[in-house]
PDB file of C-alpha atoms in Angstrom:
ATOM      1  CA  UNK A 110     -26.907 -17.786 -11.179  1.00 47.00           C
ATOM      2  CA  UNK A 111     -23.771 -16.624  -8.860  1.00 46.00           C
ATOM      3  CA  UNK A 112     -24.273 -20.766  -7.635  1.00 49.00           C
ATOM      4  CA  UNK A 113     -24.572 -22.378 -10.654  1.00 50.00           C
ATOM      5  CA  UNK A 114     -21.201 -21.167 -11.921  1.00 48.00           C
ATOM      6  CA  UNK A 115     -19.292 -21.281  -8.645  1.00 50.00           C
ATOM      7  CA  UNK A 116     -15.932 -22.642  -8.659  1.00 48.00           C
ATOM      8  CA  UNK A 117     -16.040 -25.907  -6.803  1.00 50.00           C
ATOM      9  CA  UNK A 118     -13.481 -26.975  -4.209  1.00 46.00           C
ATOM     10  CA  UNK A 119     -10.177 -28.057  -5.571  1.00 48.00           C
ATOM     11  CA  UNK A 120     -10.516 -31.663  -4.125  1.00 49.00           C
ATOM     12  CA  UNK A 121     -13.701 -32.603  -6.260  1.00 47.00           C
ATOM     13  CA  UNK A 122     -11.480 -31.777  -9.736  1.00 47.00           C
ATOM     14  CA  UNK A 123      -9.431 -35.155  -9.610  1.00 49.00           C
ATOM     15  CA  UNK A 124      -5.939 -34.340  -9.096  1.00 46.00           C
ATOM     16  CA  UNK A 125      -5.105 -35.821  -5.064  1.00 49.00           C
ATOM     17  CA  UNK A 126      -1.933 -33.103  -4.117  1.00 49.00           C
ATOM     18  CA  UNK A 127       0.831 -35.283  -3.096  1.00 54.00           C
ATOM     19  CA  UNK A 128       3.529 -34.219  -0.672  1.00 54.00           C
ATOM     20  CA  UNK A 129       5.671 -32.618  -3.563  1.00 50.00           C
ATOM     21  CA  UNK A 130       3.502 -31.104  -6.052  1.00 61.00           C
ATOM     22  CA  UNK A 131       0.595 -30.473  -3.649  1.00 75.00           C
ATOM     23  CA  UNK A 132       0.052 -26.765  -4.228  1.00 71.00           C
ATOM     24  CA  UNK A 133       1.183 -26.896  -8.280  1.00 70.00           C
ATOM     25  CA  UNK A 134      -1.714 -29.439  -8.160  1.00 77.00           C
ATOM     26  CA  UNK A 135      -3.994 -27.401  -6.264  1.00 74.00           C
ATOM     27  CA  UNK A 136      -3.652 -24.211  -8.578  1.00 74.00           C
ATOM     28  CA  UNK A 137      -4.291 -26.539 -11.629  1.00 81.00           C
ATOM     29  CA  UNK A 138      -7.424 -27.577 -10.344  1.00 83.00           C
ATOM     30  CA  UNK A 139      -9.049 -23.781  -9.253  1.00 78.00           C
ATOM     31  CA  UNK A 140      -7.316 -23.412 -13.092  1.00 81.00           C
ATOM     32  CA  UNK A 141      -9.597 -26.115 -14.445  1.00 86.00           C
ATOM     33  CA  UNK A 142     -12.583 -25.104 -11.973  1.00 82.00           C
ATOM     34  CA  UNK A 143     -12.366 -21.206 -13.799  1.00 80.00           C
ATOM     35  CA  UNK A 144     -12.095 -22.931 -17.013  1.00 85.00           C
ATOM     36  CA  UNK A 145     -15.308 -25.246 -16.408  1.00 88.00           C
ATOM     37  CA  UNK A 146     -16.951 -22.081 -15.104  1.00 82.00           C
ATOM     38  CA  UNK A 147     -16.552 -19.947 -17.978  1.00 83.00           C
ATOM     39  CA  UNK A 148     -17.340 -22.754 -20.083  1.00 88.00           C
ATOM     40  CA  UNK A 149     -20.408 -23.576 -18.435  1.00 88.00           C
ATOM     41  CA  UNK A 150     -21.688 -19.715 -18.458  1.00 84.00           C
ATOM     42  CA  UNK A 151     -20.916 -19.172 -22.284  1.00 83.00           C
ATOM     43  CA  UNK A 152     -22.595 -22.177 -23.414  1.00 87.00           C
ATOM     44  CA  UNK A 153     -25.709 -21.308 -21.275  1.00 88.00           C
ATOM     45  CA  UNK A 154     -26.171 -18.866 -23.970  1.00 87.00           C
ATOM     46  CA  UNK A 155     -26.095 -20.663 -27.223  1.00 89.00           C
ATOM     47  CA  UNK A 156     -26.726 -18.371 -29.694  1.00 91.00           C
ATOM     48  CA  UNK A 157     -23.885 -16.144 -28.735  1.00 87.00           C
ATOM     49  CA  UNK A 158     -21.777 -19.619 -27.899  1.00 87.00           C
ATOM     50  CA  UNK A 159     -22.595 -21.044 -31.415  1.00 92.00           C
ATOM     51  CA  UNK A 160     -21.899 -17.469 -32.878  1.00 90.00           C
ATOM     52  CA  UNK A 161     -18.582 -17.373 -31.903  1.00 88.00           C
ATOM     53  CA  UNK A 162     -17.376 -20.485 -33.952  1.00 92.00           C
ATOM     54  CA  UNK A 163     -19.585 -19.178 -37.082  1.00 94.00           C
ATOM     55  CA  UNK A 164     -18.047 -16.239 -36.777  1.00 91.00           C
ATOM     56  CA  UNK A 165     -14.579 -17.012 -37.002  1.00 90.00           C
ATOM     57  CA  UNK A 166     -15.440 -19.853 -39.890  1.00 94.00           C
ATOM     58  CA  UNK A 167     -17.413 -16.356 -41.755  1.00 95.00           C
ATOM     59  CA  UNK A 168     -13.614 -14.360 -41.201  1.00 93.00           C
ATOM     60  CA  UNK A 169     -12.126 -17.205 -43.254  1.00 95.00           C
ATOM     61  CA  UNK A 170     -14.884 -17.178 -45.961  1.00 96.00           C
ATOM     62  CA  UNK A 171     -14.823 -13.234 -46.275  1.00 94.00           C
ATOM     63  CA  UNK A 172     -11.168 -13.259 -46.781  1.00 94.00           C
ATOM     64  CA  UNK A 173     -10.594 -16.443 -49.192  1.00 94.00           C
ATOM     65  CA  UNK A 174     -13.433 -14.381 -51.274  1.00 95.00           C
ATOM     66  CA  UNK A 175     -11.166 -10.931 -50.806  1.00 92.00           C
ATOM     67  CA  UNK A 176      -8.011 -12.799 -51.848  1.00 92.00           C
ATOM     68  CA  UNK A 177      -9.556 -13.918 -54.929  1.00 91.00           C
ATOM     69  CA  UNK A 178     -11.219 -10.378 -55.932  1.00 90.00           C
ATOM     70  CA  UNK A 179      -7.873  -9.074 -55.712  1.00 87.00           C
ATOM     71  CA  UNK A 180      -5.842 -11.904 -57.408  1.00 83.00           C
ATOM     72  CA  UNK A 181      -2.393 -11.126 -57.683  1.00 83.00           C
ATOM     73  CA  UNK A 182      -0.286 -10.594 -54.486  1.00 81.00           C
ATOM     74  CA  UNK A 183      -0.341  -6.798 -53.620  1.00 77.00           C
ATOM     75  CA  UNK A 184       2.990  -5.347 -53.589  1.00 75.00           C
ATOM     76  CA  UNK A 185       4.740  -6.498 -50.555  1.00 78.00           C
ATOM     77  CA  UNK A 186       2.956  -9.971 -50.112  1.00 83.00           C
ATOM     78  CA  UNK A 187       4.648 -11.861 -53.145  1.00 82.00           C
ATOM     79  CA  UNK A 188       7.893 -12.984 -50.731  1.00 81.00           C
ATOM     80  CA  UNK A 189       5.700 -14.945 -48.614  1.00 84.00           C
ATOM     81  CA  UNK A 190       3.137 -16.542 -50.782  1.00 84.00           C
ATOM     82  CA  UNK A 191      -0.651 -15.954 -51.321  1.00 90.00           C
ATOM     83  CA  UNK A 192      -2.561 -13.172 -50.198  1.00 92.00           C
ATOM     84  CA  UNK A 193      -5.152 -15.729 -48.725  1.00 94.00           C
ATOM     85  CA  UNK A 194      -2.449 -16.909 -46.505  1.00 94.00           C
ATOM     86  CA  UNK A 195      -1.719 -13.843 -45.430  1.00 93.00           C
ATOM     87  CA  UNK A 196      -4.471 -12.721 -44.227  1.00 93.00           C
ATOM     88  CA  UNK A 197      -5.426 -15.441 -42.707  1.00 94.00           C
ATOM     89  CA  UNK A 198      -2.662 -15.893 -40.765  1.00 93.00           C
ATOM     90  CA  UNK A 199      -2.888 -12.078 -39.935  1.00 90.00           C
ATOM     91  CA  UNK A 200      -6.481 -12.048 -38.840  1.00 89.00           C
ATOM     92  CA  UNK A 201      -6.348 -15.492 -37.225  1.00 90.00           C
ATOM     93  CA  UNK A 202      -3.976 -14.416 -34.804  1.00 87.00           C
ATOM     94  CA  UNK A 203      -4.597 -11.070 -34.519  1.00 85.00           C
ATOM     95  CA  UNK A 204      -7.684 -11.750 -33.365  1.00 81.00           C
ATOM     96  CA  UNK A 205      -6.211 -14.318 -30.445  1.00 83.00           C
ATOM     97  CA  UNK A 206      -3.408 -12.434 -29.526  1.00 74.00           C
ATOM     98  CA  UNK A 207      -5.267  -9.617 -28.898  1.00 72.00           C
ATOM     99  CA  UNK A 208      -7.775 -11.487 -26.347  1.00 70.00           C
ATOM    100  CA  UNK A 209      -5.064 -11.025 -23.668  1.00 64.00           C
ATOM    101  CA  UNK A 210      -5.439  -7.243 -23.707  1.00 69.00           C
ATOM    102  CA  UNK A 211      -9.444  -6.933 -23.777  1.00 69.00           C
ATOM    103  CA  UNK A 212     -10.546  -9.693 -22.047  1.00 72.00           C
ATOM    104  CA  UNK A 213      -9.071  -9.527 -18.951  1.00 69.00           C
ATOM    105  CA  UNK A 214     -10.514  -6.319 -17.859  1.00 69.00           C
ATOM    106  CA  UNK A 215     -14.073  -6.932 -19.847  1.00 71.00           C
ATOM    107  CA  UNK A 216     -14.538 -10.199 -18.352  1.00 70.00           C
ATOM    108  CA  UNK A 217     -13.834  -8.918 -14.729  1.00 70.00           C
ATOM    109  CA  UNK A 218     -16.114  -6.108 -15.437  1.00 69.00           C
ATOM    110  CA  UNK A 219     -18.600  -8.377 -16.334  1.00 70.00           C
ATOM    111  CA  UNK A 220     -18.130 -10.585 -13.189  1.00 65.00           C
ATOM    112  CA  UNK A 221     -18.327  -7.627 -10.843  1.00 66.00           C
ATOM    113  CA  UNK A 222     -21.613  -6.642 -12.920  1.00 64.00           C
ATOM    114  CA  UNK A 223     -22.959 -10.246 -11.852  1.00 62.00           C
ATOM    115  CA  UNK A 224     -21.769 -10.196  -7.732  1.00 61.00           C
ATOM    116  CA  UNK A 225     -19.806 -12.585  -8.000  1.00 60.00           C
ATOM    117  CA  UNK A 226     -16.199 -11.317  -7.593  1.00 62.00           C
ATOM    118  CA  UNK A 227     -16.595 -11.021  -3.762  1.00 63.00           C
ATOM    119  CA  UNK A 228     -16.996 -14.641  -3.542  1.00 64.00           C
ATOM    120  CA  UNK A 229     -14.569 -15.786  -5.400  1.00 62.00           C
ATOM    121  CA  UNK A 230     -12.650 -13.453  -3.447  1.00 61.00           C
ATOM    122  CA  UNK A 231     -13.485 -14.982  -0.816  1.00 61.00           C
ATOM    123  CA  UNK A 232     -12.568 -18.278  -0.999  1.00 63.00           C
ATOM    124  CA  UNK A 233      -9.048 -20.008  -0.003  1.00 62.00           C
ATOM    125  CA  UNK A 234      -7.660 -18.618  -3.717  1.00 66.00           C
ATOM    126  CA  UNK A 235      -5.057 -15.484  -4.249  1.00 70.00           C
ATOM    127  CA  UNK A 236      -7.080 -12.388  -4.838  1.00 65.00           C
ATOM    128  CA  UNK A 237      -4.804 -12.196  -7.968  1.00 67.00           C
ATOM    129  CA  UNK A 238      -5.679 -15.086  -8.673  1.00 70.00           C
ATOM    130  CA  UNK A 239      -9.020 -15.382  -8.667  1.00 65.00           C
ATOM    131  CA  UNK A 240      -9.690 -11.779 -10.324  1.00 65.00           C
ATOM    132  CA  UNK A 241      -7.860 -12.668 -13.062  1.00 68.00           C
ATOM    133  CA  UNK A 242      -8.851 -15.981 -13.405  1.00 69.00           C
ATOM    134  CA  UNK A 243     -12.092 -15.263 -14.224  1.00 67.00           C
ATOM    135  CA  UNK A 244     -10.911 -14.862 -17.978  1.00 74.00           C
ATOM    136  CA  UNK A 245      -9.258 -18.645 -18.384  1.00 80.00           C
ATOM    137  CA  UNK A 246     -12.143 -19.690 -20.255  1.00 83.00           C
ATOM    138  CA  UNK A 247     -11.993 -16.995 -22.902  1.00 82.00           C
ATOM    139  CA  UNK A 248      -8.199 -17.391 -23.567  1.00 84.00           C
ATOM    140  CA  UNK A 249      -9.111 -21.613 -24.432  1.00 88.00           C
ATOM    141  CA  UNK A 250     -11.893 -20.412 -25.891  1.00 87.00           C
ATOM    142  CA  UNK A 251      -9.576 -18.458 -28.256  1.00 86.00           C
ATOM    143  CA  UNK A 252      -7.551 -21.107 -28.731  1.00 88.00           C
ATOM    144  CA  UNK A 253     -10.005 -23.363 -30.292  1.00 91.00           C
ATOM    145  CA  UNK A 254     -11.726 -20.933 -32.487  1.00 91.00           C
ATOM    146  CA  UNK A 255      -7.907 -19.728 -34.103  1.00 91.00           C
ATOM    147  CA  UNK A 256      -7.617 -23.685 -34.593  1.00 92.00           C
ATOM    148  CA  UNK A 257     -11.266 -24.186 -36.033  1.00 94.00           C
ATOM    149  CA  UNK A 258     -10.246 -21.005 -38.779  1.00 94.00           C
ATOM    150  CA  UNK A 259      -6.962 -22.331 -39.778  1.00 93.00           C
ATOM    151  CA  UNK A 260      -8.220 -26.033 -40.398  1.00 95.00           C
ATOM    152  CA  UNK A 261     -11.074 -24.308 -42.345  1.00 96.00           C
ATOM    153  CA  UNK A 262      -8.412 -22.174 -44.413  1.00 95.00           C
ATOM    154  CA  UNK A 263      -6.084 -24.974 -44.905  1.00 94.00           C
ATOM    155  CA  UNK A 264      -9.101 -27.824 -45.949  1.00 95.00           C
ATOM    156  CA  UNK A 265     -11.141 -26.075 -47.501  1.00 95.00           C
ATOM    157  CA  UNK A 266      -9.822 -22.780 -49.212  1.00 94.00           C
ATOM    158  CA  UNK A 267      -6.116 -24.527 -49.511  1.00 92.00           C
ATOM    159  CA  UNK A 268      -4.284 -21.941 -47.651  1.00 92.00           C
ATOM    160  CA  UNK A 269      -0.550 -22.585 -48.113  1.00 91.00           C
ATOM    161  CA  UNK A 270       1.330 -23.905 -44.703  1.00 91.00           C
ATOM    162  CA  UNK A 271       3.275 -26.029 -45.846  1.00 90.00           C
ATOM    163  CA  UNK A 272       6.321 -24.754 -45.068  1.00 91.00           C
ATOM    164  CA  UNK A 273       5.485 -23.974 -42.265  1.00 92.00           C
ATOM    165  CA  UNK A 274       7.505 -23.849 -38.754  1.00 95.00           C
ATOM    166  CA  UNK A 275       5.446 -24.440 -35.990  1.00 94.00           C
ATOM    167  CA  UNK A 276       7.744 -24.610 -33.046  1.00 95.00           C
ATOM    168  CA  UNK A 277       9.117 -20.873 -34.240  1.00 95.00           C
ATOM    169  CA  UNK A 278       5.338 -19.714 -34.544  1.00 94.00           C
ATOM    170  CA  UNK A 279       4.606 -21.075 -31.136  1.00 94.00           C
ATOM    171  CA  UNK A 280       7.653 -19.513 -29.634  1.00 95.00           C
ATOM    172  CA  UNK A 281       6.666 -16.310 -31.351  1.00 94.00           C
ATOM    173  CA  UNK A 282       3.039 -16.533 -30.169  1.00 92.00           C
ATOM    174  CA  UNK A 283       3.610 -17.322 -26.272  1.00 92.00           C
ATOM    175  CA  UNK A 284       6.214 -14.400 -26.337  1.00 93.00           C
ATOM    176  CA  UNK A 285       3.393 -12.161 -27.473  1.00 90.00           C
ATOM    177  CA  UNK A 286       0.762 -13.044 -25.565  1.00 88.00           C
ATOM    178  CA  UNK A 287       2.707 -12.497 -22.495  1.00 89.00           C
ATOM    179  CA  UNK A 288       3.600  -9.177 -23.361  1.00 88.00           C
ATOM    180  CA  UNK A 289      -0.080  -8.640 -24.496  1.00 84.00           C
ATOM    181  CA  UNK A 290      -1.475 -10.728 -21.367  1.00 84.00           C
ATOM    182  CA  UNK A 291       0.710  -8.207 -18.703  1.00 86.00           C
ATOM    183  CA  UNK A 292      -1.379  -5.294 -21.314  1.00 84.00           C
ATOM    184  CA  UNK A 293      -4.384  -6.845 -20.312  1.00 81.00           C
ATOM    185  CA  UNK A 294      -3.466  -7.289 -16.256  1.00 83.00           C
ATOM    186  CA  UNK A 295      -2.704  -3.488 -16.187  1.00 84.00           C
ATOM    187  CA  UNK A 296      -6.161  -2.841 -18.062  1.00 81.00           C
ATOM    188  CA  UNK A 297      -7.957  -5.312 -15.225  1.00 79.00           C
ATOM    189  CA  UNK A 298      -6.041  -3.102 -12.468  1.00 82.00           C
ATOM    190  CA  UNK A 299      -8.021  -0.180 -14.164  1.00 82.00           C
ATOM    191  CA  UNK A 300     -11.142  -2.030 -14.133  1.00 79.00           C
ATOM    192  CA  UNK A 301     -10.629  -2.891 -10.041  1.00 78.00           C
ATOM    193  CA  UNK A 302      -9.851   0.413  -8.982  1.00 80.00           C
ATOM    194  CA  UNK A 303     -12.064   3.124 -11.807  1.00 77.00           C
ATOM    195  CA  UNK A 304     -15.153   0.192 -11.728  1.00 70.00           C
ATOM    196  CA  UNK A 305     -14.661   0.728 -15.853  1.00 66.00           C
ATOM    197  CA  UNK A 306     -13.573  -0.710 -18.450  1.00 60.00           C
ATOM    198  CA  UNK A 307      -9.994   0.819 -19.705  1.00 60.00           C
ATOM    199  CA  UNK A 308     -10.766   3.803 -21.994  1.00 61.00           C
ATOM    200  CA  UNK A 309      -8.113   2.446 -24.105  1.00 61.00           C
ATOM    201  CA  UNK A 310      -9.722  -0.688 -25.357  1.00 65.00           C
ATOM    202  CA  UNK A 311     -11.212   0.792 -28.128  1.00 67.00           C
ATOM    203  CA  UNK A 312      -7.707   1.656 -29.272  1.00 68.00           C
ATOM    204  CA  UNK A 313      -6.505  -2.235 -29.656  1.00 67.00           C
ATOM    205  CA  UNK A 314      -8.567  -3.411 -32.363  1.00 66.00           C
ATOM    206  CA  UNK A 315      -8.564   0.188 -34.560  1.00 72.00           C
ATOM    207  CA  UNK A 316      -4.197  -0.072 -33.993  1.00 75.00           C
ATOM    208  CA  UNK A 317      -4.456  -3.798 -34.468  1.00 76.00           C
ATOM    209  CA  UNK A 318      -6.178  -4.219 -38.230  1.00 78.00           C
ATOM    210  CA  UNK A 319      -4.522  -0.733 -39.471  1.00 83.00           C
ATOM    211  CA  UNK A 320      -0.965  -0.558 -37.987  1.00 88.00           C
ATOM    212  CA  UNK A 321      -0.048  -3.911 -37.752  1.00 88.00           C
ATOM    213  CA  UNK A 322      -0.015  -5.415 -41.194  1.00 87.00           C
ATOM    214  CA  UNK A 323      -3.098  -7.572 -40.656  1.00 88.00           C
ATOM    215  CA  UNK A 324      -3.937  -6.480 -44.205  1.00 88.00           C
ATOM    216  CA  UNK A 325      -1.244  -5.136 -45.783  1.00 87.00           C
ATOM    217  CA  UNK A 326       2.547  -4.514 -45.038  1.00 88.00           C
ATOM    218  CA  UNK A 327       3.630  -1.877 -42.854  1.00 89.00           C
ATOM    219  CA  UNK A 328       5.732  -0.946 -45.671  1.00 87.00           C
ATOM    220  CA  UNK A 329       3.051   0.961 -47.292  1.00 87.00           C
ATOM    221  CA  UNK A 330       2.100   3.162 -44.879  1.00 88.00           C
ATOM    222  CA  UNK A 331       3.441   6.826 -44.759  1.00 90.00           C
ATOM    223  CA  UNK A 332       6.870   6.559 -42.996  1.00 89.00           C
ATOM    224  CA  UNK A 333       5.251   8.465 -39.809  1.00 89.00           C
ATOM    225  CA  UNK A 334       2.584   6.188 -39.385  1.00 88.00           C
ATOM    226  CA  UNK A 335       4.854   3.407 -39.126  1.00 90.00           C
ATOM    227  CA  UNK A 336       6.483   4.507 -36.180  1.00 90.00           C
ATOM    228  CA  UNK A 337       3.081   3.989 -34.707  1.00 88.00           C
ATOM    229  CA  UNK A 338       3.034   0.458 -36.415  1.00 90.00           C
ATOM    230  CA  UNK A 339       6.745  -0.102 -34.894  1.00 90.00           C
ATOM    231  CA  UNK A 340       5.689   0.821 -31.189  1.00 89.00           C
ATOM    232  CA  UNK A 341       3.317  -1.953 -30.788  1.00 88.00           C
ATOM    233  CA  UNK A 342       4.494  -5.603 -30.207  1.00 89.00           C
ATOM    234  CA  UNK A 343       1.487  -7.217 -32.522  1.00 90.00           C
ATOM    235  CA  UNK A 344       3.814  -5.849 -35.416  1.00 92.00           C
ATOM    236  CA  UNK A 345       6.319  -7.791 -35.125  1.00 93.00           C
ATOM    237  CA  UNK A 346       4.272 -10.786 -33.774  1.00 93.00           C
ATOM    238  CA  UNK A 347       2.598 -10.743 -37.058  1.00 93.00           C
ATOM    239  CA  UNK A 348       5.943 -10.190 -39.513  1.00 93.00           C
ATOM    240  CA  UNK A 349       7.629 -12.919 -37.778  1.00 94.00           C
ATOM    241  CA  UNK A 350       4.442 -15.313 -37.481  1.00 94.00           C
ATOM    242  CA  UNK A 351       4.289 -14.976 -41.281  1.00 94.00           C
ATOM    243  CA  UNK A 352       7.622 -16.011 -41.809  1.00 93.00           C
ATOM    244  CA  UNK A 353       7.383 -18.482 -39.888  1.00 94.00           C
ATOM    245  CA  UNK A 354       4.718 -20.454 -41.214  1.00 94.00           C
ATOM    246  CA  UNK A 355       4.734 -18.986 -45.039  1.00 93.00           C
ATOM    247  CA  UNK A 356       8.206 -19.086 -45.349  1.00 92.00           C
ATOM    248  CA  UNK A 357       9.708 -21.803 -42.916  1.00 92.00           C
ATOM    249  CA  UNK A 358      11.671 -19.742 -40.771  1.00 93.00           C
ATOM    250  CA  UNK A 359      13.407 -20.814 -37.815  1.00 92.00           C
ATOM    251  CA  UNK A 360      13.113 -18.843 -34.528  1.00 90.00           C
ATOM    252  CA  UNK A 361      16.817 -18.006 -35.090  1.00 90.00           C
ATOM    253  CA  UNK A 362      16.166 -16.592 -38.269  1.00 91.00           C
ATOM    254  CA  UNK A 363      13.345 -14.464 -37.060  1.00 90.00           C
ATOM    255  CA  UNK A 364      15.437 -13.501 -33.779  1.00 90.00           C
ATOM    256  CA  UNK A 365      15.262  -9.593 -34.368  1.00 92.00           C
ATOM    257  CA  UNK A 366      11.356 -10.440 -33.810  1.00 94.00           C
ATOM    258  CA  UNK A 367      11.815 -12.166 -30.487  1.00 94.00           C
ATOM    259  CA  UNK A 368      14.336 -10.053 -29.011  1.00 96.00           C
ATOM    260  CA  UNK A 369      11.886  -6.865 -29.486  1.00 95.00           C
ATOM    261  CA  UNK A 370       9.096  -9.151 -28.013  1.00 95.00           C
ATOM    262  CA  UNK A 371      11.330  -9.975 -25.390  1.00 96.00           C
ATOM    263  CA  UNK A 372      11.902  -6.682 -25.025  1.00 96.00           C
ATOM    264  CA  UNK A 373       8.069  -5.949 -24.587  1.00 94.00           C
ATOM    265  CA  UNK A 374       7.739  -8.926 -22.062  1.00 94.00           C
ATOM    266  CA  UNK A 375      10.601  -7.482 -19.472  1.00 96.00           C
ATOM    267  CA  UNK A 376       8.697  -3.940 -19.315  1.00 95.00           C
ATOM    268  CA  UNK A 377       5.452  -4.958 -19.415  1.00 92.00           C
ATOM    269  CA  UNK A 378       5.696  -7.613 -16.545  1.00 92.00           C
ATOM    270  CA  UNK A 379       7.096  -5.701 -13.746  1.00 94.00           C
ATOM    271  CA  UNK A 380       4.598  -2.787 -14.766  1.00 94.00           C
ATOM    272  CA  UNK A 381       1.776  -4.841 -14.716  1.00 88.00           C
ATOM    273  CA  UNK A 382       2.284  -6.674 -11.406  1.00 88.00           C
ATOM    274  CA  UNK A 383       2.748  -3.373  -9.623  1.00 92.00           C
ATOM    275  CA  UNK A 384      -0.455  -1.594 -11.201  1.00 89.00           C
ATOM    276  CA  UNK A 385      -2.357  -4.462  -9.991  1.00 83.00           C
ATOM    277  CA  UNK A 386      -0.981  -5.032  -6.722  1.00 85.00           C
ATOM    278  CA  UNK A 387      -1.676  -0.845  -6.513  1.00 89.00           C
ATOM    279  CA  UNK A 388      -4.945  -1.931  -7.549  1.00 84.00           C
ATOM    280  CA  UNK A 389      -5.849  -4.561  -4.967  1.00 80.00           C
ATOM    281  CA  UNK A 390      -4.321  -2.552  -2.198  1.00 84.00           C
ATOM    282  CA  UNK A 391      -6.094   0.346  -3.418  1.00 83.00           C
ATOM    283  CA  UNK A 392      -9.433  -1.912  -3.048  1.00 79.00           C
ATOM    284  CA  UNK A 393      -8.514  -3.207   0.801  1.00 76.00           C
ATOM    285  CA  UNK A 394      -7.747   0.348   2.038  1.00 80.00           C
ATOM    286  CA  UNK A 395     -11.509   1.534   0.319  1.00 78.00           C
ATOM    287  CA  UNK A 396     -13.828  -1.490   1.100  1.00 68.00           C
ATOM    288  CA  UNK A 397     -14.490  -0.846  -3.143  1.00 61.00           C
ATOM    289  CA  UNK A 398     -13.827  -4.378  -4.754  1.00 61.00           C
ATOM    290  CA  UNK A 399     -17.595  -5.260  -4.677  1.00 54.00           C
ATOM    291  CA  UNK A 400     -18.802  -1.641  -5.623  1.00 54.00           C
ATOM    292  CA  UNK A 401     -20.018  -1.024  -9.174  1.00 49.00           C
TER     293      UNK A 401
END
């Protein structure tokens, strides 16, 4: 199985380094190699590959039917539109920008379960690299299922973007998922040195759907539960996602939300590059990266 999936040599991908770009080009194609592997291992299994897609297209269905049990806009929801809308753009991304803090450290835990760390490991790739790698494919996988959920909320239920800003969103978005990516590198680090997955995982979706106004405005909720809500960067992904694409707002006019995500990004990244080089030196001095 470990051979079927194995990442191929960088050569074989088509990109031919050149004297200037030669290693940019090389890391692209062990990039694309991980990619193709993941790809190739979750389709082997096509029930839970087909599932994935249903799935997201059933999250659209359950909430165009919730948004019409409840009719009117709850309090809260009438300045940016329809309550459809808003929870699908809640849920959709959510659910993505999430991926970044579970996935890296349950996909590596899943590799070491399978052998096959060690030789990637192995190979003429960055042991950062390569451990973290591992979880390209479920990031693009993301990707396409967000895009399959909003085309099915915008053709078929009529969800409202069409004021939308799409630049500002995608600002917004790539500022969040690297604060929730460098989450997700210091949950791996946990992974590579306890051989489990981080005990906190369970936390992110149970935080996620309750305290950050996936369903509902943070407004509503007792004032000290919304310092929780206010503590976690998917909160003001979410608020300033919604106003972006519900409302049209630029990425200046949603600039209180990007300077706290900002914020986020410059602790987060200098805490998660030291847990996991802690972590890999942790695993040379023991022998323990192939242990389970």
């Amino acid at each position: 199985m470990a051979d079927r999936f194995a990442v191929t040599a960088p050569a074989t991908m088509g990109f031919a380094p050149s004297s200037v770009a030669s290693r940019g080009a090389i890391i692209l194609n062990k990039l694309l190699a991980l990619i193709t592997r993941g790809f190739l291992d979750a389709s082997s299994y096509r029930l839970n590959f087909i599932g994935t897609y249903f799935g997201g297209v059933l999250y659209v269905v359950f909430y165009a039917l919730l948004a019409r049990f409840i009719g009117k806009p709850p309090a809260g929801v009438q300045a940016y539109g329809d309550y459809f809308t808003y929870l699908l753009i809640g849920s959709t991304f959510v659910r993505y920008l999430s991926l970044g803090m579970k996935h890296f450290s349950r996909e590596l835990e899943k590799q070491m379960v399978a052998g096959t760390i060690e030789p990637l490991v192995a190979t003429a790739t960055s042991p950062a690299f390569a451990l973290l790698g591992v979880s390209a494919w479920i990031l693009v996988e993301g990707v396409l299922v967000m895009l399959l959920e909003l085309a099915v909320g915008v053709f078929v239920f009529k969800a409202d973007l069409a004021r939308a800003n799409w630049p500002a969103a995608i600002a917004l978005a790539v500022l969040t998922l690297v604060a929730l990516n460098s989450w997700g590198v210091i949950s791996a680090a946990f992974v590579v040195v306890f051989k489990r997955a981080d005990p906190l995982n369970w936390f992110v979706d149970l935080t996620a759907f309750i305290f950050c106004g996936v369903y509902f405005p943070v407004t509503l909720l007792p004032i000290w539960l919304r310092v929780v809500s206010y503590a976690l960067p998917l909160t003001y992904a979410i608020e300033g996602l919604r106003g972006a694409l519900m409302q049209g707002r630029t990425l200046g006019e949603s600039g209180t939300h990007a300077l706290i995500l900002i914020a986020f990004d410059l602790l987060l990244i200098p805490t998660s590059i030291a847990a996991f080089r802690y972590a890999l030196a942790y695993t040379r001095r023991t022998g323990s990266l192939g242990h389970y």
